[in-house]
Coordinates of C-alpha atoms in Angstrom, one line a residue:
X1256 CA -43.1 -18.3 -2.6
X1257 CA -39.9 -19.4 -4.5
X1258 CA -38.0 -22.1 -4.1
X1259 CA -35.1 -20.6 -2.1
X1260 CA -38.1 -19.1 0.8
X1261 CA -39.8 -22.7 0.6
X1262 CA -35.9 -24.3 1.3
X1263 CA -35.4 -21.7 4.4
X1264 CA -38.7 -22.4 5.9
X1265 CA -37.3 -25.9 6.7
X1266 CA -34.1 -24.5 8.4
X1267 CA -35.5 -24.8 11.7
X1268 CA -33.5 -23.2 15.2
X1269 CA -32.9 -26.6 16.1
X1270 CA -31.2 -27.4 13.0
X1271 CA -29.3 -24.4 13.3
X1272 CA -28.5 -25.0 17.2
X1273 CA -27.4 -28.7 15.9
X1274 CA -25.3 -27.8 13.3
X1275 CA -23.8 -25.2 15.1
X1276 CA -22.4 -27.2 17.8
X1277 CA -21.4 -29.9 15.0
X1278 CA -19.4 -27.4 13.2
X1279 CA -18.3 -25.9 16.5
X1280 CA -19.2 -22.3 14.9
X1281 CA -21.9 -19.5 16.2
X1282 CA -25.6 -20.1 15.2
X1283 CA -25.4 -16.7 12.7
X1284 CA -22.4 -18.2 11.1
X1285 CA -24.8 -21.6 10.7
X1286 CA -27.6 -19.3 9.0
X1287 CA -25.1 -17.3 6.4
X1288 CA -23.9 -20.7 5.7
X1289 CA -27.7 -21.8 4.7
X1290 CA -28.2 -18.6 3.3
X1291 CA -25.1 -18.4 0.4
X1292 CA -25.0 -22.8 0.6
X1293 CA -29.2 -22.9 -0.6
X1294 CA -28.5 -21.5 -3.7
X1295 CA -25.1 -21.8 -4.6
X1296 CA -26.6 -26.0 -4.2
X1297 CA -29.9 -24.8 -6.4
X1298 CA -27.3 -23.5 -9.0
X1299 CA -25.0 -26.8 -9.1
X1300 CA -28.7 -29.0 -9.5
X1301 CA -29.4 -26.9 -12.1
X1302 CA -25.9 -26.7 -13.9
X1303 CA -25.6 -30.2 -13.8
X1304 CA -29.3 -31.1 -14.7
X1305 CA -28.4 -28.7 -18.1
X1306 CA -25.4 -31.4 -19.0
X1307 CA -27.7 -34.2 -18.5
X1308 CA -26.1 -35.7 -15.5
X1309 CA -29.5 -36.4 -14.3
X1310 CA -28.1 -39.8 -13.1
X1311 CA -26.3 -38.1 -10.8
X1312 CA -28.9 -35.9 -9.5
X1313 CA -31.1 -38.7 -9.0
X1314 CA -28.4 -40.5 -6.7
X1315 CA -28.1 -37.7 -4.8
X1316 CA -31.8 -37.5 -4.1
X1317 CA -32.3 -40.8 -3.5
X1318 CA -33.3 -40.9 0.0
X1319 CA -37.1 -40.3 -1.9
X1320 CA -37.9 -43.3 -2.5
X1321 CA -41.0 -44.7 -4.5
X1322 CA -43.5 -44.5 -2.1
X1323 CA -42.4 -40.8 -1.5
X1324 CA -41.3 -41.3 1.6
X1325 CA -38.5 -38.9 2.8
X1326 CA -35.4 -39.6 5.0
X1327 CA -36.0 -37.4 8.2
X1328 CA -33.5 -34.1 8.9
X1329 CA -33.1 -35.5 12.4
X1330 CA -31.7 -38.5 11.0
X1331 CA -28.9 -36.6 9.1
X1332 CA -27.8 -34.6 12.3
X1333 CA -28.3 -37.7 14.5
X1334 CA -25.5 -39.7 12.4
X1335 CA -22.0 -39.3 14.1
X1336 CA -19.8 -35.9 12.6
X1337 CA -17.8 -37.3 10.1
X1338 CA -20.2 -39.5 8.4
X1339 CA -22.2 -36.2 7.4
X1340 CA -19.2 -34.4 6.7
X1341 CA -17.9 -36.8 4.5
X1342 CA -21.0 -37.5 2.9
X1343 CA -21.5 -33.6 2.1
X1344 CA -18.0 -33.7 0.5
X1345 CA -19.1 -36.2 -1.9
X1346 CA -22.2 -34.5 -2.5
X1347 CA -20.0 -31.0 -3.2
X1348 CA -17.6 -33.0 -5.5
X1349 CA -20.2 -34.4 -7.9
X1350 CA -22.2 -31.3 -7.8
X1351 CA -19.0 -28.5 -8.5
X1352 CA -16.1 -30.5 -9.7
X1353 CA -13.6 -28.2 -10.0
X1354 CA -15.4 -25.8 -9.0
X1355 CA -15.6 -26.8 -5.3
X1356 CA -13.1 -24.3 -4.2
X1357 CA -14.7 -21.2 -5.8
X1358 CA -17.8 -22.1 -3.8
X1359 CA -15.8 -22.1 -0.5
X1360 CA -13.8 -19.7 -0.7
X1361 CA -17.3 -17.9 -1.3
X1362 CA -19.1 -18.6 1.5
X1363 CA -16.0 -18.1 3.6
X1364 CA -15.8 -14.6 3.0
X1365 CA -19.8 -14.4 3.6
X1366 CA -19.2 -15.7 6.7
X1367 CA -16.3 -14.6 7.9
X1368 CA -14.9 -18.2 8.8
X1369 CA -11.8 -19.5 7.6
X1370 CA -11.6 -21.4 4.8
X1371 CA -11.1 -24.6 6.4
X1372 CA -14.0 -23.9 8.9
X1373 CA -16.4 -23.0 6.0
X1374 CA -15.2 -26.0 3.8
X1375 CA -16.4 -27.9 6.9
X1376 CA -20.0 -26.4 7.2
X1377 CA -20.7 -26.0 3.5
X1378 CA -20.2 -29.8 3.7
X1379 CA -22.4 -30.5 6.8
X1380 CA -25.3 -28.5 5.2
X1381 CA -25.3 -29.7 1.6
X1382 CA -27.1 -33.2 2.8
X1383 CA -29.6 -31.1 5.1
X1384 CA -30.0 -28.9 2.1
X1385 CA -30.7 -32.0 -0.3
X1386 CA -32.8 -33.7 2.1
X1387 CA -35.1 -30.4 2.5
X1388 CA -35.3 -30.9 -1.9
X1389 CA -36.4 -34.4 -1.5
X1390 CA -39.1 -33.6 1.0
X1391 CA -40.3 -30.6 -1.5
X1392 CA -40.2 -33.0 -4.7
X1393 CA -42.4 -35.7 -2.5
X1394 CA -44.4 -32.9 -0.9
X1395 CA -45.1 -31.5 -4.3
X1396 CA -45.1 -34.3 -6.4
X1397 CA -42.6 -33.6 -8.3
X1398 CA -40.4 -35.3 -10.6
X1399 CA -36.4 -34.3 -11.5
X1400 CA -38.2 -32.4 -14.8
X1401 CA -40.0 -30.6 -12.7
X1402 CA -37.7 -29.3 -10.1
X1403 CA -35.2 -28.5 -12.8
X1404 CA -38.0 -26.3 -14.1
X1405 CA -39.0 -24.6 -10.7
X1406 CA -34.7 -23.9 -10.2
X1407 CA -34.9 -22.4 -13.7
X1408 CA -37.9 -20.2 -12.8
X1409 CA -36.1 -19.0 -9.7
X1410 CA -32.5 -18.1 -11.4
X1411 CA -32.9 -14.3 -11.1
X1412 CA -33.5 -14.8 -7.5
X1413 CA -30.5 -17.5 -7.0
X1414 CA -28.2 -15.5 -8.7
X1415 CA -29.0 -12.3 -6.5
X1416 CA -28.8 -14.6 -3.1
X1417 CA -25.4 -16.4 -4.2
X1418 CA -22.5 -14.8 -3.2
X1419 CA -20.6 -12.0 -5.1
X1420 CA -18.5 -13.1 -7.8
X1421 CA -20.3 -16.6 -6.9
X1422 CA -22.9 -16.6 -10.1
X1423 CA -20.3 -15.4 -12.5
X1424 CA -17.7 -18.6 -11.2
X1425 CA -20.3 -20.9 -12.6
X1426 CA -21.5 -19.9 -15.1
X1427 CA -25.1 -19.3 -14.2
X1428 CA -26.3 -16.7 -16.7
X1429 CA -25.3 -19.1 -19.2
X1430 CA -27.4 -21.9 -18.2
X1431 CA -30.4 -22.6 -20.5
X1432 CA -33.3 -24.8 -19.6
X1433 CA -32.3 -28.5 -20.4
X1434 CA -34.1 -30.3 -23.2
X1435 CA -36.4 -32.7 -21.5
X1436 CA -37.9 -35.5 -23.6
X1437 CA -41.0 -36.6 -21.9
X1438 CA -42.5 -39.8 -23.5
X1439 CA -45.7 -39.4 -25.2
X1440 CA -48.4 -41.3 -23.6
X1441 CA -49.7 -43.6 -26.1
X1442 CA -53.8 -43.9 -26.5
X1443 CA -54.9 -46.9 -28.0
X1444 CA -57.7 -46.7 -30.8
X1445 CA -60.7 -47.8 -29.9
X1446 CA -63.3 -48.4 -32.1
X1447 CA -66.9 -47.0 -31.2
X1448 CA -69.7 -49.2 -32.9
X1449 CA -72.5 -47.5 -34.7
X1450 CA -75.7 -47.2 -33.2
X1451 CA -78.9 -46.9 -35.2
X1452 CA -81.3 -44.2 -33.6
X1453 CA -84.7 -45.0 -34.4
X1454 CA -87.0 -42.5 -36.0
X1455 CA -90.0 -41.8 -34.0
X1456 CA -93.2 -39.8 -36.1
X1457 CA -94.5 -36.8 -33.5
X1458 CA -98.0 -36.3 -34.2
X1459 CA -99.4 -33.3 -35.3
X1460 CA -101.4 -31.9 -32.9
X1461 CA -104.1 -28.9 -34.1
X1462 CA -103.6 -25.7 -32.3
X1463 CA -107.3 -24.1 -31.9
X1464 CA -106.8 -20.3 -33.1
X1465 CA -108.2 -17.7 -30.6
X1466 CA -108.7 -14.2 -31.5
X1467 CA -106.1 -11.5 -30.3
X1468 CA -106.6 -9.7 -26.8
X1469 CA -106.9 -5.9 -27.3
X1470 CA -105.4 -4.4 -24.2
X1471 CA -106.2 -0.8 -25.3
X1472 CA -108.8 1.4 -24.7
X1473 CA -112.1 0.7 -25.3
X1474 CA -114.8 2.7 -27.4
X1475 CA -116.4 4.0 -24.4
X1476 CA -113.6 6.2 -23.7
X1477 CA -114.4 8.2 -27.2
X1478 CA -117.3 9.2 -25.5
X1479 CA -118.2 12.4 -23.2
X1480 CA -116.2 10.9 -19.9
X1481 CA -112.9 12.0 -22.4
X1482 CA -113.8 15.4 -22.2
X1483 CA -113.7 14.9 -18.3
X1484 CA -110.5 12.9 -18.3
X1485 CA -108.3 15.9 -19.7
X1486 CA -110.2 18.9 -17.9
X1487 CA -110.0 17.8 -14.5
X1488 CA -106.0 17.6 -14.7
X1489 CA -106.1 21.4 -16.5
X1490 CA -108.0 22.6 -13.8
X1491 CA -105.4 21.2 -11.2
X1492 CA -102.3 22.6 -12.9
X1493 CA -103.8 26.1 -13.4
X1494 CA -104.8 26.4 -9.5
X1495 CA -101.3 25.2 -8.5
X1496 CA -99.3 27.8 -10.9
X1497 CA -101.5 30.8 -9.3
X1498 CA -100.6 29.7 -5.9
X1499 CA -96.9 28.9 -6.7
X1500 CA -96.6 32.7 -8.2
X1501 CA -98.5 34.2 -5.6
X1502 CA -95.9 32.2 -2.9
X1503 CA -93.0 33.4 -4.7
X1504 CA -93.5 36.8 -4.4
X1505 CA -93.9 36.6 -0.8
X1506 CA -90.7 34.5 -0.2
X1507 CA -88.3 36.0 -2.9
X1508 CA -85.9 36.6 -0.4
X1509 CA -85.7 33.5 1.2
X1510 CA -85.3 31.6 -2.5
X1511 CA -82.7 33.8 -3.1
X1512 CA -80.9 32.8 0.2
X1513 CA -81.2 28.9 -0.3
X1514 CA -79.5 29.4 -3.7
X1515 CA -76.9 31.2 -2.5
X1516 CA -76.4 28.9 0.8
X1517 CA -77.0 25.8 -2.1
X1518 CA -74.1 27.5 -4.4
X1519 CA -71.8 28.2 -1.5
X1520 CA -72.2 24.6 -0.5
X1521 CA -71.1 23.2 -4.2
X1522 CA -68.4 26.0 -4.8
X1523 CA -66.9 24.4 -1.1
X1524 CA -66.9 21.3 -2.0
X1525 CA -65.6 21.5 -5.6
X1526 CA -62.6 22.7 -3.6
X1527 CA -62.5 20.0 -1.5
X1528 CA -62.4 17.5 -4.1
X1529 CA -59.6 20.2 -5.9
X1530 CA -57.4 19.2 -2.5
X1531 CA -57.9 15.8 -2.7
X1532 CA -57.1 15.1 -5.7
X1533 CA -53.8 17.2 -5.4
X1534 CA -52.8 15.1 -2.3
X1535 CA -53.6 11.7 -4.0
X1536 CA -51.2 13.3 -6.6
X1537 CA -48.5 14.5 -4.8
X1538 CA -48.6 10.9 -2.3
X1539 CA -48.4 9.1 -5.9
X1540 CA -45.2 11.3 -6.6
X1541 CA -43.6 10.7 -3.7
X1542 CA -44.1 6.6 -3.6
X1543 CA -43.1 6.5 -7.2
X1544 CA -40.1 8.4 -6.1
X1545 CA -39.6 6.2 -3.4
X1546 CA -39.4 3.1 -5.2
X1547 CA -37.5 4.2 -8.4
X1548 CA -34.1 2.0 -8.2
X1549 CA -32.5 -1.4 -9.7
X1550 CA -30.5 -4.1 -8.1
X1551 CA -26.5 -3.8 -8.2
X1552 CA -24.5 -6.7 -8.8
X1553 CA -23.8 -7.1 -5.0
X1554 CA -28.3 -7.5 -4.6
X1555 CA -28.1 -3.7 -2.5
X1556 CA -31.3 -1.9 -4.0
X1557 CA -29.6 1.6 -5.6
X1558 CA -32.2 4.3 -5.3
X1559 CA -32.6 7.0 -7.9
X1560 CA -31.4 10.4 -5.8
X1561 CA -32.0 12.8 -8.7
X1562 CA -30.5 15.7 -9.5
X1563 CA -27.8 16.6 -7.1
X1564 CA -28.1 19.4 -5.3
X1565 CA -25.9 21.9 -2.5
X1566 CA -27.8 22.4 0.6
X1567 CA -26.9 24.9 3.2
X1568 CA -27.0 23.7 6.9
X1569 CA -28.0 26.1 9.1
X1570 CA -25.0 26.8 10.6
X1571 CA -23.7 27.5 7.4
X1572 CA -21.7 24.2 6.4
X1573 CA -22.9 22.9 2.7
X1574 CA -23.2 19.2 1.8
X1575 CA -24.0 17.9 -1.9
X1576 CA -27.0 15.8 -1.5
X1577 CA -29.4 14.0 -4.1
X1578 CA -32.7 15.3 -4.4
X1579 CA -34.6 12.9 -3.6
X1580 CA -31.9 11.7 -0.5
X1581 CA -32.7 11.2 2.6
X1582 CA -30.4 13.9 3.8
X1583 CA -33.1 16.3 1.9
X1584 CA -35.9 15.2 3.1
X1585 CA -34.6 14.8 6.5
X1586 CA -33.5 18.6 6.0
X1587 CA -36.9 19.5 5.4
X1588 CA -39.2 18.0 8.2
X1589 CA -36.4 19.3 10.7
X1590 CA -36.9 22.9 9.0
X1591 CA -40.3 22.9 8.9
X1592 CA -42.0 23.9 12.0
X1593 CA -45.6 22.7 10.9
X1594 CA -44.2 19.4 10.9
X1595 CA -44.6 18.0 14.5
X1596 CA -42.4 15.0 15.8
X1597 CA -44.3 11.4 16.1
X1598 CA -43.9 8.3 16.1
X1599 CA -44.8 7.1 12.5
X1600 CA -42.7 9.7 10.2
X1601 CA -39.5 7.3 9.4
X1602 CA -37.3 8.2 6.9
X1603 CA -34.9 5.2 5.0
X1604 CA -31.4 5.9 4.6
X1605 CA -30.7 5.1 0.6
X1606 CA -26.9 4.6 0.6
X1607 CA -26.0 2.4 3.8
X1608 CA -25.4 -1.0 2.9
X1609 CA -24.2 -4.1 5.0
X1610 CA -22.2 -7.3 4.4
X1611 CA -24.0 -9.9 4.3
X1612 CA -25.4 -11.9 7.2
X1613 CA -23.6 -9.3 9.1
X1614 CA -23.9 -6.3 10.5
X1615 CA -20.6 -5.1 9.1
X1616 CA -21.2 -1.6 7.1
X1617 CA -19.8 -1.6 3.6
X1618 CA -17.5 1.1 2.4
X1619 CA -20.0 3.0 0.3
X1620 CA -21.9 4.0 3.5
X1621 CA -19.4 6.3 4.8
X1622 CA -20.6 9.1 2.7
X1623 CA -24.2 9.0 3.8
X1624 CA -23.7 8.8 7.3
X1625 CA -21.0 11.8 7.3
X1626 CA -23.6 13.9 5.8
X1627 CA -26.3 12.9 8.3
X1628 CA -23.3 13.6 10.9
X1629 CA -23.0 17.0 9.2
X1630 CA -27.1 17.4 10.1
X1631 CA -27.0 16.7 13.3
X1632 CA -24.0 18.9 14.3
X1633 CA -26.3 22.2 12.1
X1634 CA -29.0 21.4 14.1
X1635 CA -27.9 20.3 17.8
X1636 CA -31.2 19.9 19.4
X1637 CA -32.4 17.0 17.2
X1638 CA -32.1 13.4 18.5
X1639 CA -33.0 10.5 16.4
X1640 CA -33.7 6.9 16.6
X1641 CA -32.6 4.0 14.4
X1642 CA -34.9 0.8 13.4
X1643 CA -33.0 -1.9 11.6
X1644 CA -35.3 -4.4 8.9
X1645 CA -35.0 -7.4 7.1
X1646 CA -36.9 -9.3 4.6
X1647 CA -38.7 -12.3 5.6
X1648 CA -36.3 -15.2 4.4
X1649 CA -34.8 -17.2 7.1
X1650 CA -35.4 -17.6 10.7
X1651 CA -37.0 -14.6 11.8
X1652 CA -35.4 -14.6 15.8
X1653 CA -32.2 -14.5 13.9
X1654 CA -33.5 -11.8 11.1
X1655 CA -34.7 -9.5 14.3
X1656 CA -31.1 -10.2 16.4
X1657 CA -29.2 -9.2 13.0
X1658 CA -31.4 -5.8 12.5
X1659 CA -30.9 -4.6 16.0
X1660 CA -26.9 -5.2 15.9
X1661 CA -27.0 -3.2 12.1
X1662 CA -29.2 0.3 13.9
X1663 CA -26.5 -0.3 16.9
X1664 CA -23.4 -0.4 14.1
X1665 CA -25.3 2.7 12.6
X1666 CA -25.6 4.3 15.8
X1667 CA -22.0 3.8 16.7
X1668 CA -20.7 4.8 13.8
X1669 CA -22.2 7.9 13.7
X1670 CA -21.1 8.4 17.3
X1671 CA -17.0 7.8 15.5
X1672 CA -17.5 10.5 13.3
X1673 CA -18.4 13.0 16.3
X1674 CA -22.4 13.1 17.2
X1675 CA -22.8 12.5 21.1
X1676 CA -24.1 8.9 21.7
X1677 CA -27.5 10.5 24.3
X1678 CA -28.6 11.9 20.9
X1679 CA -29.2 9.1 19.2
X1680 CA -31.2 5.6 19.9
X1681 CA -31.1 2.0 18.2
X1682 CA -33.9 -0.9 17.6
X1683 CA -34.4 -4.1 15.6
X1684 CA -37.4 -4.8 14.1
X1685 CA -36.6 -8.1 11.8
X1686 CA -38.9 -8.6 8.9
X1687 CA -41.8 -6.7 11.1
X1688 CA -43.1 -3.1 8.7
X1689 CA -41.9 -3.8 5.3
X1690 CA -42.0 -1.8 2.5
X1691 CA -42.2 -3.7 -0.3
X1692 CA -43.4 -6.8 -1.4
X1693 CA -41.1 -10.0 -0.3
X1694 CA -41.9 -12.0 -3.7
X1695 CA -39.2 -10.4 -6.0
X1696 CA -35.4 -10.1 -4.7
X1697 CA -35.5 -6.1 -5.3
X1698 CA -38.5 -6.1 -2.4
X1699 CA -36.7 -8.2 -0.2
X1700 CA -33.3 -5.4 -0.9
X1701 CA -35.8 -2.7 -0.1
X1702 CA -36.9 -4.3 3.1
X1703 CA -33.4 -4.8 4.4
X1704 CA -32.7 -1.5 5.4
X1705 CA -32.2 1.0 8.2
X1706 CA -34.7 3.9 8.7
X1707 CA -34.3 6.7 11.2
X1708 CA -37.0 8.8 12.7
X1709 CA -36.6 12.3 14.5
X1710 CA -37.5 12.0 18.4
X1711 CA -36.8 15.7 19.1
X1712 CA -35.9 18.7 16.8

């Protein structure tokens, strides 16, 4: 788990309830605060950690004290409103400098809040955000070295989490480790004082010599019970060839039948394995397909469409689709009559993206859902439902709320652009059914998504 999941885990719904009400904005304002302040706060430790201001850093983590005890979060929302707020400001001001505005303004756009508002709740969580550090470091163990090590580590994933434009405003890419000079710990020679091993004289003891054990045959067995030994075996192998022959010409038929049935049997299931092994090539294909993609500068996992391609609707309209779309491949299973409707063929739309923390759909969608607009109109029996996912970072009764209002935007968007609103149904699932794998930030891109199934064709 990095360091930005570990700092979420400690954002708890009562924090967020708390806060919320301090900050008199909704709770899913609070938690896209957490989620652009965590490491846009990560990024100034470790910016200022690289100039060597670890004097600073240390002041603000002071509330970890020798003994490693930590000061508690309820103690930080417990203190009266401004006293937090102006305590965050502080914090803001050493860790930013002039920066302090670019930050805002970032997390205001994220959150929709005005600028004021979202100076205000930056503010309020950088102490709760600090005070979840401490807890880590005294958790963990670790020392300032060592959490300026663990931010390093985690810079790919705290540049993707920060808010556009965000990671370019401070320089982040730029950032090298910082030199560290850790004292050598100094071992004192000691010196070890001979110690004379005294010879001691084994005896020699005699070894009486036996003469060798012959474990082979003995001379008796030159004699005339040889002869026997060899005829008796002869005598068994010729009686059993005459009555194998003389069985086998009774029964040819019946050989010949069990080789065949013995040959068919191998032949069938030669082609079995044939089968198999195509499927486990063409399911490779498909999941190799299915993953191929990179990260954009906005953290929206691009998938690779392939080769694009005109595909004729079948009531004649013609859209220009990626081959390896979701358009295509929705195409397909609708066309193919073999393919019966359930409940476990999904399909994941590959160009619909959302702002984030909200379930706002970005600009770039548009074309995607025209052409699944486009589908549904070719083929008007066809009804389909939408389940909305999310990776597995913050609170996940939030994460589920957020996925069901992003398949309802889906759902009424499609229903703008003409397809009737019976035809087509809307769930949240949260982190539940991912994907791919929540360690990296292009699993966690892949995971927040929205996947449509077909319900009736």
């Amino acid at each position: 788990m990095n360091l930005i999941e570990m700092l979420k885990n400690e954002v708890s719904p009562s924090v967020i309830s708390s806060l919320s009400q301090k900050a008199g904005v909704t709770e899913d304002q609070v938690q896209t605060g957490f989620s652009a302040g965590i490491p846009a706060i990560l990024a100034g430790i470790l910016k200022n950690g690289a100039g060597g201001d670890s004097g600073f850093l240390g002041k603000m983590l002071s509330n970890v004290t020798n003994s490693g005890t930590v000061s508690q979060t309820e103690d930080l929302l417990g203190s009266g409103d401004d006293s937090l707020l102006e305590k965050g400001k502080s914090m803001l001001g050493g860790l930013f400098g002039q920066d302090s505005d670019a930050v805002s303004n970032s997390v205001s756009a994220a959150s929709g809040l005005s600028a004021d508002k979202s100076s205000g709740l930056l503010a309020m969580i950088a102490p709760l955000v600090t005070g979840f550090i401490a807890k880590i470091m005294a958790s963990k163990g670790w020392s300032m070295t060592d959490l300026l090590g663990k931010i390093f580590e985690s810079k790919a994933e705290i540049s993707a989490a920060l808010p556009q434009g965000l990671g370019d405003s401070l320089g982040l890419a730029n950032i090298n480790m910082p030199n560290v000079e850790i004292p050598k710990e100094v071992i004192p020679e000691v010196e070890v004082p001979r110690v004379e091993i005294p010879k001691v004289e084994v005896p020699k003891v005699e070894v009486p010599k036996v003469a060798p054990i012959n474990y082979g045959p003995s001379d008796d067995t030159k004699s005339g019970g040889g002869f026997l030994k060899w005829l008796i075996p002869l005598l068994i192998i010729l009686v059993g060839a005459w009555w194998i022959m003389g069985r086998s010409g009774c029964n040819k038929s019946s050989m010949s039948n069990a080789t065949d049935s013995l040959s068919a049997k191998v032949d069938s299931m030669g082609s079995r394995i044939d089968s198999a092994g195509t499927a486990i090539k063409t399911g490779a294909g498909t999941v190799a397909s299915a993953v191929a993609g990179k990260l954009n500068e906005a953290g929206d996992f691009v998938r690779d469409l392939g080769a694009k391609i005109t595909k004729k609707l079948a009531d004649g309209t013609e859209i220009s689709i990626g081959e390896n779309s979701v358009e295509n491949r929705l195409i397909s299973f609708i066309e193919d009559k073999d393919k019966a409707v359930d409940k476990t063929t999904w399909f994941t739309f590959d160009r619909l993206y959302f702002e984030t923390g909200k379930s706002t759909l970005k600009a770039e969608s548009q074309e995607q859902l025209k052409n699944i607009t486009a589908i549904l109109k070719a083929y008007p029996n066809v009804r389909l439902k939408m389940g909305g996912y999310t990776d597995n970072t913050g609170v996940a009764a939030v994460n589920k709320k957020i996925s069901n209002e992003r398949a309802n935007a889906a759902v009424q968007e499609l229903v703008k652009l003409g397809v009737d609103a019976t035809r087509l149904e809307a769930e949240g699932y949260g982190p539940e059914h991912p994907i791919a794998s929540n360690d990296t930030p292009e699993g966690r891109a892949q995971n927040r998504r929205i996947d449509i199934r077909v319900i009736q064709k």
